[in-house]
Amino acid sequence: MPSGTIAFLLGVAALQLFAELPDLHWLTLVAGAPLIARPFLHSRKHLTAVLAVSAGFLWAWLHAAVLLADPLPESLQGEDLMVWGTVEGLPDPARRRIRFLLRPDRMEADGQPVAPPGLLRLSWYGGHHPELLPGERWRLLIRLKRPRGLFNPGSFDYERWLFQKGIRATGYVRNSDRNHREAPGGGLDAWRNTLAKAVHDSLGNKPGTDLILALAVGDRREIGSERWRVLAATGTTHLMAISGLHIGFVAGLVYFLARLMWSRCGACCLRIAAPRAAAVLGGVAAL
């Protein structure tokens, strides 16, 4: 691994030592560190390492600052709020509730506009809740609270999981006549939902349907608790999603096969070099 990459990762890790985001004084010091250290460095390689550490620290700070911007005010916790937003991801239905993510773009409290806190994780309880589809735009009456969770050593850290997912508040939808679907669904998640429904309708309750859905379109809603325990015991839970690693394996395999076959065609190589052609085909396979 190049030394610059290691230095960048050290800068990212350094931010994790802070209990809260550093203020402007720290940022100024980190940004000016390369200039301060330059007279004491004896090679360009050392200066590059200092620059990479500073860049990693500032990059991590920027991502955290964007995520933590506009938190839900404490005064609005548990209060009725009217929100307008778009359903993201695949809603998770159950017998008595449906859980989903909502990306708000507008929110009001007592008719007064307030800043939306970011991505919301909502539950809609009751046996008569409407069907929610990815990409739909809704107006909803909700109640929210800040992310929090009970964390004991060795147990699931719910608050950390919410932070990793970029979820800035959790809550539920109140039953109200003002809840209204304002626009139909669409986009990539709607396409995933359609494919998942088609696979489920085709396979029904056959063994392995839940795994096929997870591996094919990243839909893990059908995986039950017993299956999760088996996956956790065998260390294979990370396989139940479409990750960059999986796509990288496919792209790499196609690249090497395409390069091998292309290099055997002299006329093809005269037109396009084998590595370039293989790179294009690998990218198409990944897409």
GROMACS .gro file of C-alpha atoms in nm:
model
  287
    1MET     CA    1   0.000   0.000   0.000
    2PRO     CA    2   0.149   0.342  -0.095
    3SER     CA    3   0.279   0.546   0.197
    4GLY     CA    4   0.051   0.837   0.099
    5THR     CA    5  -0.255   0.615   0.141
    6ILE     CA    6  -0.136   0.499   0.484
    7ALA     CA    7  -0.076   0.860   0.588
    8PHE     CA    8  -0.424   0.958   0.469
    9LEU     CA    9  -0.579   0.676   0.673
   10LEU     CA   10  -0.380   0.788   0.979
   11GLY     CA   11  -0.536   1.132   0.940
   12VAL     CA   12  -0.884   0.977   0.925
   13ALA     CA   13  -0.808   0.766   1.234
   14ALA     CA   14  -0.679   1.070   1.423
   15LEU     CA   15  -1.023   1.230   1.411
   16GLN     CA   16  -1.171   0.926   1.584
   17LEU     CA   17  -0.973   1.015   1.899
   18PHE     CA   18  -1.192   1.321   1.957
   19ALA     CA   19  -1.505   1.286   2.169
   20GLU     CA   20  -1.669   1.563   1.964
   21LEU     CA   21  -1.592   1.739   1.637
   22PRO     CA   22  -1.289   1.970   1.666
   23ASP     CA   23  -1.355   2.342   1.646
   24LEU     CA   24  -1.212   2.596   1.402
   25HIS     CA   25  -0.885   2.630   1.596
   26TRP     CA   26  -0.803   2.263   1.545
   27LEU     CA   27  -0.896   2.277   1.178
   28THR     CA   28  -0.673   2.580   1.123
   29LEU     CA   29  -0.384   2.403   1.296
   30VAL     CA   30  -0.429   2.084   1.092
   31ALA     CA   31  -0.466   2.274   0.763
   32GLY     CA   32  -0.151   2.477   0.837
   33ALA     CA   33   0.051   2.179   0.961
   34PRO     CA   34   0.228   2.122   0.624
   35LEU     CA   35   0.341   2.486   0.612
   36ILE     CA   36   0.453   2.477   0.976
   37ALA     CA   37   0.642   2.150   0.935
   38ARG     CA   38   0.797   2.228   0.597
   39PRO     CA   39   1.118   2.395   0.728
   40PHE     CA   40   1.185   2.092   0.949
   41LEU     CA   41   1.135   1.828   0.681
   42HIS     CA   42   1.434   1.702   0.484
   43SER     CA   43   1.259   1.544   0.186
   44ARG     CA   44   0.959   1.586  -0.037
   45LYS     CA   45   0.839   1.242   0.066
   46HIS     CA   46   0.802   1.354   0.428
   47LEU     CA   47   0.614   1.666   0.321
   48THR     CA   48   0.377   1.454   0.113
   49ALA     CA   49   0.308   1.235   0.416
   50VAL     CA   50   0.221   1.538   0.631
   51LEU     CA   51  -0.007   1.670   0.355
   52ALA     CA   52  -0.181   1.331   0.333
   53VAL     CA   53  -0.238   1.315   0.711
   54SER     CA   54  -0.386   1.666   0.707
   55ALA     CA   55  -0.605   1.582   0.408
   56GLY     CA   56  -0.734   1.265   0.575
   57PHE     CA   57  -0.819   1.449   0.896
   58LEU     CA   58  -1.001   1.730   0.713
   59TRP     CA   59  -1.182   1.485   0.483
   60ALA     CA   60  -1.315   1.285   0.779
   61TRP     CA   61  -1.413   1.604   0.962
   62LEU     CA   62  -1.605   1.731   0.658
   63HIS     CA   63  -1.805   1.409   0.625
   64ALA     CA   64  -1.890   1.406   0.995
   65ALA     CA   65  -1.981   1.775   0.995
   66VAL     CA   66  -2.221   1.729   0.702
   67LEU     CA   67  -2.386   1.432   0.874
   68LEU     CA   68  -2.418   1.606   1.212
   69ALA     CA   69  -2.539   1.939   1.072
   70ASP     CA   70  -2.890   2.057   1.167
   71PRO     CA   71  -2.967   1.807   1.446
   72LEU     CA   72  -3.324   1.771   1.568
   73PRO     CA   73  -3.378   2.042   1.836
   74GLU     CA   74  -3.458   1.900   2.178
   75SER     CA   75  -3.770   2.119   2.194
   76LEU     CA   76  -3.918   1.933   1.895
   77GLN     CA   77  -3.872   1.583   2.036
   78GLY     CA   78  -4.210   1.417   2.086
   79GLU     CA   79  -4.395   1.706   1.920
   80ASP     CA   80  -4.627   1.680   1.620
   81LEU     CA   81  -4.438   1.771   1.304
   82MET     CA   82  -4.555   1.793   0.944
   83VAL     CA   83  -4.291   1.669   0.703
   84TRP     CA   84  -4.262   1.646   0.325
   85GLY     CA   85  -4.013   1.397   0.185
   86THR     CA   86  -3.925   1.104  -0.038
   87VAL     CA   87  -3.922   0.737   0.058
   88GLU     CA   88  -3.571   0.592   0.026
   89GLY     CA   89  -3.455   0.232   0.015
   90LEU     CA   90  -3.692  -0.063   0.040
   91PRO     CA   91  -3.971  -0.026   0.300
   92ASP     CA   92  -3.985  -0.315   0.545
   93PRO     CA   93  -4.347  -0.430   0.597
   94ALA     CA   94  -4.471  -0.647   0.883
   95ARG     CA   95  -4.811  -0.752   1.015
   96ARG     CA   96  -4.877  -0.448   1.234
   97ARG     CA   97  -4.633  -0.190   1.100
   98ILE     CA   98  -4.418  -0.080   0.810
   99ARG     CA   99  -4.072   0.069   0.864
  100PHE     CA  100  -3.908   0.293   0.608
  101LEU     CA  101  -3.655   0.571   0.546
  102LEU     CA  102  -3.771   0.919   0.454
  103ARG     CA  103  -3.550   1.190   0.306
  104PRO     CA  104  -3.720   1.515   0.415
  105ASP     CA  105  -3.690   1.838   0.223
  106ARG     CA  106  -3.938   2.042   0.426
  107MET     CA  107  -4.069   2.031   0.782
  108GLU     CA  108  -4.306   2.242   0.991
  109ALA     CA  109  -4.386   2.268   1.361
  110ASP     CA  110  -4.717   2.445   1.443
  111GLY     CA  111  -4.718   2.582   1.090
  112GLN     CA  112  -4.370   2.732   1.125
  113PRO     CA  113  -4.088   2.601   0.902
  114VAL     CA  114  -3.798   2.426   1.076
  115ALA     CA  115  -3.479   2.275   0.936
  116PRO     CA  116  -3.514   1.901   0.862
  117PRO     CA  117  -3.255   1.702   1.058
  118GLY     CA  118  -3.163   1.471   0.770
  119LEU     CA  119  -3.255   1.112   0.690
  120LEU     CA  120  -3.542   0.981   0.909
  121ARG     CA  121  -3.623   0.622   1.011
  122LEU     CA  122  -3.998   0.601   1.061
  123SER     CA  123  -4.250   0.336   1.158
  124TRP     CA  124  -4.615   0.345   1.054
  125TYR     CA  125  -4.818   0.131   1.293
  126GLY     CA  126  -5.163  -0.017   1.248
  127GLY     CA  127  -5.302  -0.288   1.028
  128HIS     CA  128  -5.444  -0.043   0.773
  129HIS     CA  129  -5.137   0.159   0.680
  130PRO     CA  130  -5.101   0.222   0.306
  131GLU     CA  131  -4.846   0.047   0.089
  132LEU     CA  132  -4.528   0.251   0.058
  133LEU     CA  133  -4.311   0.227  -0.251
  134PRO     CA  134  -3.954   0.354  -0.303
  135GLY     CA  135  -3.930   0.700  -0.453
  136GLU     CA  136  -4.280   0.810  -0.350
  137ARG     CA  137  -4.322   1.160  -0.211
  138TRP     CA  138  -4.537   1.190   0.103
  139ARG     CA  139  -4.673   1.450   0.339
  140LEU     CA  140  -4.684   1.298   0.688
  141LEU     CA  141  -4.768   1.393   1.044
  142ILE     CA  142  -4.491   1.247   1.259
  143ARG     CA  143  -4.320   1.252   1.597
  144LEU     CA  144  -3.942   1.227   1.623
  145LYS     CA  145  -3.662   1.176   1.872
  146ARG     CA  146  -3.287   1.201   1.846
  147PRO     CA  147  -3.086   0.883   1.773
  148ARG     CA  148  -3.009   0.693   2.090
  149GLY     CA  149  -2.955   0.337   2.193
  150LEU     CA  150  -2.860   0.126   2.493
  151PHE     CA  151  -2.509  -0.007   2.435
  152ASN     CA  152  -2.350  -0.274   2.650
  153PRO     CA  153  -2.014  -0.444   2.575
  154GLY     CA  154  -2.065  -0.722   2.325
  155SER     CA  155  -2.416  -0.611   2.227
  156PHE     CA  156  -2.549  -0.427   1.924
  157ASP     CA  157  -2.470  -0.054   1.921
  158TYR     CA  158  -2.794   0.083   1.776
  159GLU     CA  159  -2.690   0.449   1.790
  160ARG     CA  160  -2.365   0.375   1.606
  161TRP     CA  161  -2.560   0.181   1.341
  162LEU     CA  162  -2.791   0.479   1.287
  163PHE     CA  163  -2.490   0.708   1.251
  164GLN     CA  164  -2.331   0.476   0.995
  165LYS     CA  165  -2.654   0.478   0.793
  166GLY     CA  166  -2.675   0.858   0.810
  167ILE     CA  167  -3.003   0.848   1.005
  168ARG     CA  168  -3.042   1.165   1.210
  169ALA     CA  169  -3.377   1.098   1.383
  170THR     CA  170  -3.621   0.814   1.445
  171GLY     CA  171  -3.993   0.825   1.505
  172TYR     CA  172  -4.336   0.718   1.389
  173VAL     CA  173  -4.623   0.836   1.170
  174ARG     CA  174  -4.937   0.953   1.346
  175ASN     CA  175  -5.275   0.852   1.209
  176SER     CA  176  -5.413   1.164   1.047
  177ASP     CA  177  -5.626   1.271   0.752
  178ARG     CA  178  -5.340   1.502   0.655
  179ASN     CA  179  -5.114   1.209   0.559
  180HIS     CA  180  -5.110   1.213   0.181
  181ARG     CA  181  -4.915   1.062  -0.108
  182GLU     CA  182  -4.809   1.355  -0.327
  183ALA     CA  183  -4.613   1.181  -0.606
  184PRO     CA  184  -4.565   0.823  -0.731
  185GLY     CA  185  -4.245   0.626  -0.690
  186GLY     CA  186  -3.952   0.595  -0.926
  187GLY     CA  187  -3.576   0.562  -0.946
  188LEU     CA  188  -3.329   0.284  -0.877
  189ASP     CA  189  -3.488   0.165  -0.552
  190ALA     CA  190  -3.827   0.137  -0.723
  191TRP     CA  191  -3.664  -0.082  -0.989
  192ARG     CA  192  -3.503  -0.296  -0.716
  193ASN     CA  193  -3.841  -0.331  -0.545
  194THR     CA  194  -4.003  -0.442  -0.873
  195LEU     CA  195  -3.732  -0.702  -0.932
  196ALA     CA  196  -3.758  -0.827  -0.574
  197LYS     CA  197  -4.135  -0.864  -0.606
  198ALA     CA  198  -4.097  -1.053  -0.935
  199VAL     CA  199  -3.841  -1.294  -0.784
  200HIS     CA  200  -4.058  -1.348  -0.476
  201ASP     CA  201  -4.370  -1.411  -0.686
  202SER     CA  202  -4.177  -1.659  -0.899
  203LEU     CA  203  -4.011  -1.856  -0.618
  204GLY     CA  204  -4.271  -1.813  -0.345
  205ASN     CA  205  -4.168  -1.975  -0.018
  206LYS     CA  206  -3.910  -2.211  -0.161
  207PRO     CA  207  -3.594  -2.261   0.049
  208GLY     CA  208  -3.327  -2.007  -0.035
  209THR     CA  209  -3.560  -1.739  -0.169
  210ASP     CA  210  -3.441  -1.498   0.100
  211LEU     CA  211  -3.076  -1.555   0.004
  212ILE     CA  212  -3.145  -1.510  -0.366
  213LEU     CA  213  -3.319  -1.179  -0.300
  214ALA     CA  214  -3.030  -1.058  -0.083
  215LEU     CA  215  -2.761  -1.158  -0.331
  216ALA     CA  216  -2.946  -1.046  -0.645
  217VAL     CA  217  -3.085  -0.704  -0.550
  218GLY     CA  218  -2.963  -0.645  -0.195
  219ASP     CA  219  -3.308  -0.708  -0.047
  220ARG     CA  220  -3.259  -0.855   0.302
  221ARG     CA  221  -3.616  -0.808   0.423
  222GLU     CA  222  -3.701  -1.180   0.387
  223ILE     CA  223  -3.408  -1.304   0.598
  224GLY     CA  224  -3.539  -1.424   0.935
  225SER     CA  225  -3.371  -1.420   1.274
  226GLU     CA  226  -3.273  -1.788   1.256
  227ARG     CA  227  -3.103  -1.735   0.921
  228TRP     CA  228  -2.917  -1.431   1.057
  229ARG     CA  229  -2.790  -1.641   1.348
  230VAL     CA  230  -2.652  -1.901   1.107
  231LEU     CA  231  -2.488  -1.632   0.894
  232ALA     CA  232  -2.336  -1.469   1.203
  233ALA     CA  233  -2.205  -1.803   1.332
  234THR     CA  234  -2.042  -1.877   0.995
  235GLY     CA  235  -1.906  -1.523   0.943
  236THR     CA  236  -2.097  -1.472   0.618
  237THR     CA  237  -2.335  -1.186   0.705
  238HIS     CA  238  -2.131  -0.947   0.490
  239LEU     CA  239  -2.221  -1.149   0.181
  240MET     CA  240  -2.591  -1.065   0.212
  241ALA     CA  241  -2.562  -0.740   0.021
  242ILE     CA  242  -2.427  -0.616  -0.309
  243SER     CA  243  -2.097  -0.460  -0.205
  244GLY     CA  244  -1.809  -0.298  -0.384
  245LEU     CA  245  -1.603  -0.609  -0.316
  246HIS     CA  246  -1.849  -0.831  -0.503
  247ILE     CA  247  -1.859  -0.593  -0.798
  248GLY     CA  248  -1.480  -0.574  -0.792
  249PHE     CA  249  -1.454  -0.952  -0.815
  250VAL     CA  250  -1.682  -0.958  -1.120
  251ALA     CA  251  -1.501  -0.670  -1.288
  252GLY     CA  252  -1.160  -0.826  -1.217
  253LEU     CA  253  -1.260  -1.168  -1.348
  254VAL     CA  254  -1.401  -1.022  -1.670
  255TYR     CA  255  -1.095  -0.799  -1.710
  256PHE     CA  256  -0.845  -1.086  -1.698
  257LEU     CA  257  -1.054  -1.314  -1.919
  258ALA     CA  258  -1.116  -1.037  -2.173
  259ARG     CA  259  -0.748  -0.941  -2.179
  260LEU     CA  260  -0.644  -1.303  -2.232
  261MET     CA  261  -0.888  -1.354  -2.519
  262TRP     CA  262  -0.830  -1.012  -2.678
  263SER     CA  263  -0.452  -1.058  -2.681
  264ARG     CA  264  -0.496  -1.374  -2.890
  265CYS     CA  265  -0.653  -1.168  -3.172
  266GLY     CA  266  -0.379  -0.983  -3.360
  267ALA     CA  267  -0.622  -0.769  -3.561
  268CYS     CA  268  -0.805  -0.668  -3.243
  269CYS     CA  269  -0.482  -0.561  -3.072
  270LEU     CA  270  -0.385  -0.346  -3.371
  271ARG     CA  271  -0.707  -0.150  -3.325
  272ILE     CA  272  -0.727  -0.135  -2.946
  273ALA     CA  273  -0.468  -0.248  -2.693
  274ALA     CA  274  -0.575  -0.552  -2.493
  275PRO     CA  275  -0.556  -0.378  -2.148
  276ARG     CA  276  -0.778  -0.092  -2.268
  277ALA     CA  277  -1.036  -0.323  -2.421
  278ALA     CA  278  -1.036  -0.541  -2.111
  279ALA     CA  279  -1.083  -0.236  -1.887
  280VAL     CA  280  -1.389  -0.127  -2.088
  281LEU     CA  281  -1.543  -0.476  -2.076
  282GLY     CA  282  -1.470  -0.505  -1.704
  283GLY     CA  283  -1.646  -0.173  -1.645
  284VAL     CA  284  -1.948  -0.288  -1.847
  285ALA     CA  285  -1.963  -0.608  -1.643
  286ALA     CA  286  -1.950  -0.411  -1.318
  287LEU     CA  287  -2.231  -0.183  -1.438
   0.00000   0.00000   0.00000
